[in-house]
XYZ file of C-alpha atoms in Angstrom:
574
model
C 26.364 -5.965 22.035
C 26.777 -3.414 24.788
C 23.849 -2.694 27.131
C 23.105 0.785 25.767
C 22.395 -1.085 22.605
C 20.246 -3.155 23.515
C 18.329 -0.699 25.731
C 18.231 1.627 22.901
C 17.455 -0.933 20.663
C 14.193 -2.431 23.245
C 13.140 1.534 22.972
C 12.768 1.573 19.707
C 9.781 -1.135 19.789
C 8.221 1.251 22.316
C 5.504 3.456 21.331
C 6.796 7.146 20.521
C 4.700 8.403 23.570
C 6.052 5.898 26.240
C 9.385 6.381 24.934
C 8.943 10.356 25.741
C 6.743 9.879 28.920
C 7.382 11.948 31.963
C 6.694 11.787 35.791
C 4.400 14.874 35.818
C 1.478 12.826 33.692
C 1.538 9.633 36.127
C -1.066 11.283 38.658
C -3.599 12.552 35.639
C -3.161 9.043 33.862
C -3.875 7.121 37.220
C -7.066 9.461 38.231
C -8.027 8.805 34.637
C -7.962 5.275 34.289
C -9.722 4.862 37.936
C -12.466 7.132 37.251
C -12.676 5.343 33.630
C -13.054 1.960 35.227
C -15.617 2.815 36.905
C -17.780 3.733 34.121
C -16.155 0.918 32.326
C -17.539 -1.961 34.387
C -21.042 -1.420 34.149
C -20.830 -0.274 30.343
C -19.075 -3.787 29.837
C -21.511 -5.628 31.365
C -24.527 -3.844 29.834
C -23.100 -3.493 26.294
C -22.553 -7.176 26.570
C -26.323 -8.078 26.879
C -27.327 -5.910 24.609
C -25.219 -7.988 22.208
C -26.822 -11.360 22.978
C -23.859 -12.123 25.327
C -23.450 -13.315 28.759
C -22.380 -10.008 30.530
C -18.729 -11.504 32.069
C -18.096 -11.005 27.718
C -18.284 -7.166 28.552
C -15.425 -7.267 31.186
C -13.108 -9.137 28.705
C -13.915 -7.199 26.089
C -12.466 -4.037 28.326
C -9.021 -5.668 29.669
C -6.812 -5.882 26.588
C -7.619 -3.764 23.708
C -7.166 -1.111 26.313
C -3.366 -2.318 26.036
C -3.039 -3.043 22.420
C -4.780 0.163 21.308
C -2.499 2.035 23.501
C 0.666 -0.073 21.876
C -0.509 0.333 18.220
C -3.215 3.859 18.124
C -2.111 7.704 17.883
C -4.569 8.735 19.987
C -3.521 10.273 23.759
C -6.685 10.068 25.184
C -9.148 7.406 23.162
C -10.628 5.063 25.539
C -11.375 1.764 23.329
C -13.983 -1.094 24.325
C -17.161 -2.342 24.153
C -19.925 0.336 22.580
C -23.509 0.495 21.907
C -23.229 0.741 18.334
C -21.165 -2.453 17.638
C -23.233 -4.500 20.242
C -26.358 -3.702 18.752
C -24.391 -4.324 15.078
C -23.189 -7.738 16.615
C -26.802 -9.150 18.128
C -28.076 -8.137 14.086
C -25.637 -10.050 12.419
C -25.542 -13.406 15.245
C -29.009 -13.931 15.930
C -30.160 -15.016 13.050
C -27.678 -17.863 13.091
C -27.420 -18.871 16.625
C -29.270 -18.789 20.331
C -27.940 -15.824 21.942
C -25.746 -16.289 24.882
C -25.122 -19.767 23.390
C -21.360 -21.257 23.199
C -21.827 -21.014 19.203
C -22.950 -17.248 19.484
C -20.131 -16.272 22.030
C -17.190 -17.923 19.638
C -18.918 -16.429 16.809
C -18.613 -12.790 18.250
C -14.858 -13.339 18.726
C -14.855 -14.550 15.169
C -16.712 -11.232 14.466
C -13.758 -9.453 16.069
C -10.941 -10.975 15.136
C -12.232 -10.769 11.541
C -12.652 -7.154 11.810
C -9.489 -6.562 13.256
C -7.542 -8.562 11.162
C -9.084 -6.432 7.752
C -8.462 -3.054 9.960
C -5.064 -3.804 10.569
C -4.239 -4.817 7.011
C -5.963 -1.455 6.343
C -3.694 0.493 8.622
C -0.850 -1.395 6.725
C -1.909 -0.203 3.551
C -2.640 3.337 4.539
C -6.301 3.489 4.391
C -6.987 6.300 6.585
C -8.873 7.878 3.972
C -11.221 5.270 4.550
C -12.644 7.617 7.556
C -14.246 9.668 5.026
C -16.467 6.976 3.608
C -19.617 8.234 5.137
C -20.104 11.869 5.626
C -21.112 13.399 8.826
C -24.945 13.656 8.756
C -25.044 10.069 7.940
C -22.810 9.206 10.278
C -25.023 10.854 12.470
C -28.544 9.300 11.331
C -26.939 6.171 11.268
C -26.004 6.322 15.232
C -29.285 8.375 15.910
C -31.078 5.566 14.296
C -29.317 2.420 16.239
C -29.740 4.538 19.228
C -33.655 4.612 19.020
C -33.346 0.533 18.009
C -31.172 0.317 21.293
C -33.919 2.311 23.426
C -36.806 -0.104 22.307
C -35.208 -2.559 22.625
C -34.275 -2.176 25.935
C -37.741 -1.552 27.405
C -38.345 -5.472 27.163
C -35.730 -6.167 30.021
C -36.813 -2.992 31.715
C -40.259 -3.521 31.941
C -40.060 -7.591 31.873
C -42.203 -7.409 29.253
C -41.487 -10.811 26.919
C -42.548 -9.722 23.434
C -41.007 -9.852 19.771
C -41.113 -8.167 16.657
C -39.806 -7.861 13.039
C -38.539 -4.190 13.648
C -38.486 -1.461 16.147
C -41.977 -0.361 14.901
C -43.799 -3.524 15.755
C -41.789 -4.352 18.640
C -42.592 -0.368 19.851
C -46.332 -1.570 19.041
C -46.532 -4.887 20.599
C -45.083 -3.762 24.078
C -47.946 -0.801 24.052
C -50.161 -3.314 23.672
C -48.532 -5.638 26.069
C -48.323 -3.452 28.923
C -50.854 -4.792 30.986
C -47.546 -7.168 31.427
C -45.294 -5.781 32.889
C -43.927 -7.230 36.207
C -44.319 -4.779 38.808
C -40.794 -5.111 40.764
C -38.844 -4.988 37.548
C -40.342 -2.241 36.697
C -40.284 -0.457 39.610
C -36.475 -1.052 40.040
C -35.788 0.112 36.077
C -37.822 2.662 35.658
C -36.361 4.257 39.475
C -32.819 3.523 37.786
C -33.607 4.888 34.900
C -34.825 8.252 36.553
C -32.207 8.940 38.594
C -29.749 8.243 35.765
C -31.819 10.717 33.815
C -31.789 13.475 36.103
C -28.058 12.813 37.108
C -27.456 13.470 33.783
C -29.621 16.585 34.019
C -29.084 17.943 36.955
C -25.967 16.835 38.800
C -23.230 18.161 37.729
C -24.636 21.555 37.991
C -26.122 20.948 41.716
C -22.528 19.729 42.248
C -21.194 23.197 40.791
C -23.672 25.094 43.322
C -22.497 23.379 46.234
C -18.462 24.804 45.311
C -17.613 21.802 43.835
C -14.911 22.335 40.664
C -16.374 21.715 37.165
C -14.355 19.648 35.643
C -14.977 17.377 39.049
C -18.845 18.324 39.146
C -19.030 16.422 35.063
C -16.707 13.471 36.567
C -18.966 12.703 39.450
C -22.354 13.617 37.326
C -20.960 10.687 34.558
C -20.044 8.102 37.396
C -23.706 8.050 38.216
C -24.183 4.668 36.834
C -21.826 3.202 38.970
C -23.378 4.497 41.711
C -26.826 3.377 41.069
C -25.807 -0.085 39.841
C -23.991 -0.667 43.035
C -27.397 1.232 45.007
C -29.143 -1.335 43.078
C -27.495 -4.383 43.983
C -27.008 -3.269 47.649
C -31.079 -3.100 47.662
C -31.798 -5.914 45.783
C -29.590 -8.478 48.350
C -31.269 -6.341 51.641
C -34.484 -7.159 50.278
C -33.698 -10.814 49.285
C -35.616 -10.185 45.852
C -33.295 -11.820 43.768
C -36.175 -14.773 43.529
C -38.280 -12.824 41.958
C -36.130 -10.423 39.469
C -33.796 -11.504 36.446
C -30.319 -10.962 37.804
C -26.667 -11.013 35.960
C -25.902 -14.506 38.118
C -22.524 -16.149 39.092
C -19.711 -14.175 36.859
C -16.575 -16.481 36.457
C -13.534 -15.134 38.511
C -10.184 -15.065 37.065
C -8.452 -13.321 33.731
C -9.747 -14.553 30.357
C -7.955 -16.918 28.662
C -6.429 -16.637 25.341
C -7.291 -18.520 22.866
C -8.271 -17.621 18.832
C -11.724 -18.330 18.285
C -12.725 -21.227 16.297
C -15.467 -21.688 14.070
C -16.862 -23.313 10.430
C -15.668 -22.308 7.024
C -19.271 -21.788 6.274
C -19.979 -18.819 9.472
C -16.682 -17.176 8.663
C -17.961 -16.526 5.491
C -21.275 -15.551 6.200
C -19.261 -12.813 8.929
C -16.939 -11.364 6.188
C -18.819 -8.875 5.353
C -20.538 -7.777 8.542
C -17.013 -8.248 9.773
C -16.124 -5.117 7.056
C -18.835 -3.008 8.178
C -18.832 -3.243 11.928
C -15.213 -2.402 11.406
C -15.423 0.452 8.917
C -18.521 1.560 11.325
C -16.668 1.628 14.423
C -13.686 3.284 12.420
C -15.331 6.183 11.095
C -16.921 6.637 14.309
C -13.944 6.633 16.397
C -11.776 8.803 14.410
C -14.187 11.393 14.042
C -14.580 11.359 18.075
C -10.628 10.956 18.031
C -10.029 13.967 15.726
C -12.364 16.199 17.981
C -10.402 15.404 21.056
C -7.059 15.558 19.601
C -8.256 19.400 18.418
C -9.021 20.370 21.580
C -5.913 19.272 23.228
C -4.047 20.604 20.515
C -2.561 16.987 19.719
C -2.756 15.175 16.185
C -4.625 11.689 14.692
C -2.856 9.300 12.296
C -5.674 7.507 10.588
C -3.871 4.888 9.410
C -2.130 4.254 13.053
C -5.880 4.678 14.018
C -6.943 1.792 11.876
C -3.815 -0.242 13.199
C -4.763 0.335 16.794
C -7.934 -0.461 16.548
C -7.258 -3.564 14.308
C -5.476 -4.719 17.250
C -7.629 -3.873 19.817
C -10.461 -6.076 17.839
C -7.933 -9.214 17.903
C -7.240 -8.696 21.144
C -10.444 -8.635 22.505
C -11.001 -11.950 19.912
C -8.506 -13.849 21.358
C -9.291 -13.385 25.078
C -13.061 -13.907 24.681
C -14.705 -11.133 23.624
C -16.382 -9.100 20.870
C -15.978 -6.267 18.621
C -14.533 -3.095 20.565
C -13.926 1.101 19.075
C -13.592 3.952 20.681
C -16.440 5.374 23.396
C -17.460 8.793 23.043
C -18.769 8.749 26.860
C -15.623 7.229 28.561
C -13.024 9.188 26.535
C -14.579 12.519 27.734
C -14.693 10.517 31.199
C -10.891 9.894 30.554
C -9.708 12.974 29.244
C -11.493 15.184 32.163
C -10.131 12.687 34.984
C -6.559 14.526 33.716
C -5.585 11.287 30.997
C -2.539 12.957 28.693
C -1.034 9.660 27.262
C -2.422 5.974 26.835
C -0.797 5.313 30.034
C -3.946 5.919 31.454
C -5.579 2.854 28.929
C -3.480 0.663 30.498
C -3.833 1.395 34.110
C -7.740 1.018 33.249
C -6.475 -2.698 31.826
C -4.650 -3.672 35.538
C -7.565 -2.082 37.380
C -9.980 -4.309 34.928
C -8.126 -7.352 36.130
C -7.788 -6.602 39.531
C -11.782 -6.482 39.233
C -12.018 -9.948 37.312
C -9.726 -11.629 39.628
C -11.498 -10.303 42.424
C -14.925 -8.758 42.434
C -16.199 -10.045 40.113
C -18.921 -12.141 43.023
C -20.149 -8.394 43.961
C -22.298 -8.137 40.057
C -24.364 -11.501 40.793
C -26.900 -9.676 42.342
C -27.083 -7.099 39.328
C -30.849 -6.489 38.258
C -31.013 -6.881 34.210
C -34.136 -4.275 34.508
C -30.756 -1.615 35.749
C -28.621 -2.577 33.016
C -31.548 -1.855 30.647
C -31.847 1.527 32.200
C -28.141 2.197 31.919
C -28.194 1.309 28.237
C -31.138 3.397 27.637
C -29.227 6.518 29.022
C -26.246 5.913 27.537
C -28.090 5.653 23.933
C -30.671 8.469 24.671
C -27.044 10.507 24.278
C -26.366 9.537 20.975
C -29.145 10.882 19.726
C -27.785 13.472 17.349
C -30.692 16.570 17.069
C -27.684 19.250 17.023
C -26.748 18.030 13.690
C -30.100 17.836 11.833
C -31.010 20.923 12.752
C -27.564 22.501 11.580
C -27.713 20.473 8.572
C -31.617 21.650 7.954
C -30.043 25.189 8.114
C -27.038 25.041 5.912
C -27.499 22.328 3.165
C -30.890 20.295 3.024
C -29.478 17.635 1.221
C -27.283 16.734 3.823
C -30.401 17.230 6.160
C -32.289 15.054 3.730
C -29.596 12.557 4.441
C -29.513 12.310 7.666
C -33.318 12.072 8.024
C -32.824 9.095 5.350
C -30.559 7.127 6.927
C -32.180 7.102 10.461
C -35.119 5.938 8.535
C -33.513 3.366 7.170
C -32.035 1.859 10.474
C -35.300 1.972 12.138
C -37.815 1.010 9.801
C -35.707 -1.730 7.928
C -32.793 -2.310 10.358
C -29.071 -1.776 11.192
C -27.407 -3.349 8.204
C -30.445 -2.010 6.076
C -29.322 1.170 7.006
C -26.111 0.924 6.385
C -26.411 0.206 2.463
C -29.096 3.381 2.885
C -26.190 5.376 4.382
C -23.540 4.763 1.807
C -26.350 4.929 -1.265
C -27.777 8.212 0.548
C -23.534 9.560 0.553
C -23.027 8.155 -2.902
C -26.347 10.073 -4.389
C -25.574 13.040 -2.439
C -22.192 13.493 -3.753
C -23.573 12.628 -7.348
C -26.469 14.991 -7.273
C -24.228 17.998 -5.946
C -21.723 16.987 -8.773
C -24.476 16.998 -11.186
C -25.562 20.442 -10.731
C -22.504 22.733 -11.012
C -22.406 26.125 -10.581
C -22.266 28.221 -13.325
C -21.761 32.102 -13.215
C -22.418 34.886 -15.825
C -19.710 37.275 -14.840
C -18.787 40.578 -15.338
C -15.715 42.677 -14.494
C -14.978 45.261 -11.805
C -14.652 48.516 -13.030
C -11.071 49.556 -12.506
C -10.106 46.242 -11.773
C -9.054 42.997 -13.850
C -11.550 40.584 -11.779
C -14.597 39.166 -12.674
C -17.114 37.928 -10.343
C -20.802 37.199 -10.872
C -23.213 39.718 -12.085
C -25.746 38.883 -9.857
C -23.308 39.811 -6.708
C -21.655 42.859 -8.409
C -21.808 45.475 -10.192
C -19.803 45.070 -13.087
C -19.248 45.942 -17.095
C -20.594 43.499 -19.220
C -20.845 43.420 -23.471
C -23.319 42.865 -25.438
C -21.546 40.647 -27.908
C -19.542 38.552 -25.828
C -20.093 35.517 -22.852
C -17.674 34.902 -19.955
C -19.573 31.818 -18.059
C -17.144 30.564 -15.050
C -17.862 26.733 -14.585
C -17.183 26.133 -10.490
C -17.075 21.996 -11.148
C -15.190 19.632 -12.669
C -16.454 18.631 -16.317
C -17.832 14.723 -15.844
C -20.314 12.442 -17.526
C -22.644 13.200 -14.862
C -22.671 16.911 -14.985
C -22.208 17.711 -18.739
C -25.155 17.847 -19.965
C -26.232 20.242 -17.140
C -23.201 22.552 -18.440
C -24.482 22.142 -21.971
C -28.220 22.948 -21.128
C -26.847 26.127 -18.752
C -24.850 27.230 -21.834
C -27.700 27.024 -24.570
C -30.183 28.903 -22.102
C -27.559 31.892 -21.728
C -27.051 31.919 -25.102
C -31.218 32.769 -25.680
C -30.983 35.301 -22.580
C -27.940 36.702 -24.841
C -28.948 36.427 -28.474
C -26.324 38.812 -29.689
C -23.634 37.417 -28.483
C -20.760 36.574 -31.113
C -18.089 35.656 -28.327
C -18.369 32.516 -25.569
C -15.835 32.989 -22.851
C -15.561 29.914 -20.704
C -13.314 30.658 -17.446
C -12.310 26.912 -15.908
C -10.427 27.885 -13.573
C -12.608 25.668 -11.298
C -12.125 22.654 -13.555
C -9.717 20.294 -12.382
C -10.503 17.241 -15.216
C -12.333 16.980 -18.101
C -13.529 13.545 -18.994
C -13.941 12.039 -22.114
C -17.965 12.045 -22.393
C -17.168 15.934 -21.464
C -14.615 16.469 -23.847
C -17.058 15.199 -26.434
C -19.601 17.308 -25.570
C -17.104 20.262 -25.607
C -16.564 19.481 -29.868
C -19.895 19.440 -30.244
C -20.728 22.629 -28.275
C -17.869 24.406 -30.379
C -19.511 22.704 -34.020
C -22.947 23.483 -32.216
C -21.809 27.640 -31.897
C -19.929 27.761 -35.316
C -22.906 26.946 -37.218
C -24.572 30.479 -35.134
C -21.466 31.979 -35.570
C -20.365 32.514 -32.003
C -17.214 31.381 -31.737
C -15.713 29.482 -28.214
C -13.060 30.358 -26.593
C -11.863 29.089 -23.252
C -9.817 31.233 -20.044
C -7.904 30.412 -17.236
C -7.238 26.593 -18.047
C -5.265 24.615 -15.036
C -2.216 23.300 -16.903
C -2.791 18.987 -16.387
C -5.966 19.868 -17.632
C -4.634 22.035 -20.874
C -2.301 19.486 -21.462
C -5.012 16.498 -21.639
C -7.288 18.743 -24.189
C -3.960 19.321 -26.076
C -3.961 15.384 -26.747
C -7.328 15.490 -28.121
C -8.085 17.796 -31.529
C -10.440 20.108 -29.617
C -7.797 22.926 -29.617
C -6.999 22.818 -33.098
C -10.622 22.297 -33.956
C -11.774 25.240 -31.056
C -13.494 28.809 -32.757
C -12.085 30.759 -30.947
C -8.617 31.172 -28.570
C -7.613 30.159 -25.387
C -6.793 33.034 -23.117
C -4.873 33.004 -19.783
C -6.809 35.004 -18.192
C -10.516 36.742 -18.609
C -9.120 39.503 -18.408
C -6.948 39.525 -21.370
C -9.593 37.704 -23.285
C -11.561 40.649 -22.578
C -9.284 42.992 -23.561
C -8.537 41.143 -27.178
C -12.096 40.830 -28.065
C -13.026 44.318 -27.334
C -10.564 45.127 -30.230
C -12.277 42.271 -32.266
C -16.138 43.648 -31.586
């Protein structure tokens, strides 16, 4: 085999975008994946306590998917690792069965991974993408809104020092009120000063940054590296002052690159994590394409949702088998990453070397690392998933999506995160069964001078005395027939002389069988009143499933391919 063989045949294991990458986005990807780091680091670390884990977990859990997601995902700018979401998902489902922080709960969390990837790969395999469209938007959007008021309470133990408990975020809300005669005075003078200057970074910086000439784009990276900044202020103060007596602290990380190894636990807890395996994965799916599909819009670029569920299958075993815990895509550091000038996942894995350079080296300069500032940094970084912008669109345009949204937030804060879950999907599931329930149904009318009908309460059109044209706007289901039936019958009293029923189904895409019985007994029903039925505008598959059935050699009246011509044949009837 010559050498350009085997060159060409090593390329074509390569990803399509390293294959095609060019010199000119080598600066943008570096910038990137330094400025990404940096908000990577303390994420890692605080994301990993707020799982029940020891923080070091965090920094693992942000070295290799970064390179498997950029071997096996679609996206060019999708920076994967450890989230709020998941971590809060993962302390749900392993506290109840082990200590947190324990050796047991660690290896169970890589369990919890590398089940999830393993099922999202498999996924990807089998084309699944659709899968992303489980959960609509609003309840995607309660759902986060919801685990991001869980993460907020639940961080004002740490940041306060306060050392309470409770059942759910309502009593634990309650019993830190009436605990806060508590609360140790230099922890929470360190979190709450953290958490205000991360607040009003947020705020304010970027556009004080603007003011002073700085560039946007730049004036947004600097405002979103404020964490870094004030964890680093933090520990900087906390070794001057010598107070790491009297403050909970990070500790001793362990130096050095994970090492790889597949988690190992009983038959009995890998059962018990199937299914919170499933969801955490289909959770940090849905939310990570959506994010994905946004970006990808605005850069012009396009998502594969099955390669999505492939790369971040992989990026979940990856982080498994080098000790850490379930990983998606971050809404927070893929802006970071796409503003610092990222164009391809080059920029994923320069964040990976600069993540090891950090474990190999620096790891010593986080001992000193206040767990009141991590709080504060996790508090921030929820407080911005709180989704208002949606509710209030959703109140706007379509209340039961509103209603949804609203429901599902309840649910994860009143009952819980997996709670809230099974709300979500019920709350999608109902929705989509109530709207299907309640098709619309038009009288309509013609244009004069025209051969198009449209509804009588929009236009002004000709209408007859003696005949019907109803336009059904749904597909004709056991859940919705009846509905049709009952919308029918009432025209039909509005309309006593009417001796013709037009139905236009132009809309109707299937007729089921409870439908299709309904429709003989509608057309028995309006023989015995002498009306006959007649039916317009039929889509072919579905003509050609009534044609199997006796209801067109049993039907009143005709079947027309248009309104239009039905109109014109039974004005010559009338």
């Amino acid at each position: 085999m010559t050498d350009n063989n085997v060159q060409r045949r090593l390329a074509g294991w390569l990803p399509d975008w390293l294959r095609h990458y060019r010199r000119a986005a080598l600066t943008g990807d570096m910038t990137a994946a330094l400025v990404a780091t940096l908000l990577l680091i303390p994420q890692g670390l605080a994301y990993a306590a707020l799982a029940g884990l020891p923080p070091h977990v965090g920094l693992y859990a942000s070295l290799l998917p970064l390179v498997a997601y950029a071997i096996f995902g679609s996206s060019m700018v999708l920076s994967v690792g450890p989230v709020a979401v998941l971590a809060l998902m993962t302390a749900a489902t392993l506290t109840p069965m082990f200590a947190p922080g324990s050796a047991e709960y660690v290896a169970a969390a890589g369990m919890l991974a590398l089940l999830s990837g393993i099922m999202l790969f498999v996924f990807g395999l089998l084309r699944l993408g659709a899968l992303a469209q489980l959960l609509s938007h609003p309840v995607i959007s309660g759902f986060i809104s919801g685990a991001a008021v869980l993460i907020i309470i639940g961080q004002l133990r740490p940041l306060l020092g306060i050392d309470v408990s409770g059942a759910s975020a309502v009593t634990l809300l309650m019993a830190l009120v009436a605990n806060l005669d508590d609360a140790l005075p230099l922890t929470s003078m360190i979190g709450l000063g953290a958490l205000a200057l991360l607040v009003l970074a947020r705020l304010f910086l970027a556009r004080g940054l603007m003011r002073l000439g700085l560039p946007a784009v730049r004036a947004a990276l600097a405002a979103r590296l404020a964490p870094m900044v004030v964890v680093l202020g933090a520990i900087l103060l906390v070794v001057m002052q010598g107070w790491q007596p009297d403050l909970q602290v990070v500790g001793a990380l362990p130096g050095g690159l994970p090492s790889l190894a597949l988690p190992t636990s009983d038959w009995s807890v890998v059962q018990a994590l199937l299914l919170p395996a499933l969801v955490i994965g289909l959770v940090g799916f849905v939310e990570s394409v959506s994010m994905g599909q946004s970006m990808a819009a605005r850069y012009g670029q396009r998502l594969n949702p099955d390669a999505e569920l492939r790369g971040l299958g992989a990026a979940n075993v990856a982080s498994a088998v080098s000790g850490g815990f379930p990983v998606t895509g971050s809404f927070a550091r893929t802006v970071v990453n796409a503003e610092g000038g990222a164009r391809t996942p080059m920029a994923g894995l320069f964040a990976a070397a600069l993540m090891a350079l950090v474990l190999l080296g620096f790891t010593g300069l986080f001992s000193a690392l206040p767990l009141t500032v991590l709080a504060a940094t996790i508090i921030v970084a929820a407080a911005g998933l709180v989704d208002l912008n949606t509710l209030r669109h959703a109140w706007r345009y379509d209340r039961t999506d509103a209603v949804a949204l609203l429901g599902t937030f309840a649910g994860v804060v009143v009952f819980g995160v997996e709670a809230g879950i099974a709300v979500g999907i019920g709350l999608s599931l109902a929705t989509l069964v109530w709207r299907a329930s309640r098709p619309h149904i038009a009288v309509v009318g013609r244009l004069p001078g025209t051969e198009h009908f449209r509804n009588v309460k929009r236009y002004e059109v000709e209408t007859h005395d003696s005949v019907l044209f109803l336009r059904i706007d749904e597909s004709l289901f056991f859940g919705n027939v009846r509905a049709v039936e009952d919308r029918i019958l009432s025209e039909l009293k509005r309309q006593p002389e009417t001796r013709h029923l037009v139905l236009i189904m132009s809309s109707v895409s299937r007729v089921d069988g409870t439908a299709l019985d309904t429709l003989h007994g509608l057309n028995k029903d309006l023989q015995q009143r002498n009306i006959q039925l007649h039916l317009a505008e039929v889509k072919g598959p579905v003509l050609d499933r009534l044609g199997r059935s006796s209801l067109l050699e049993q039907l009143s009246g005709q079947v027309f391919m248009s309104a239009f011509e039905a109109e014109v044949f039974l004005a010559d009837v009338v």
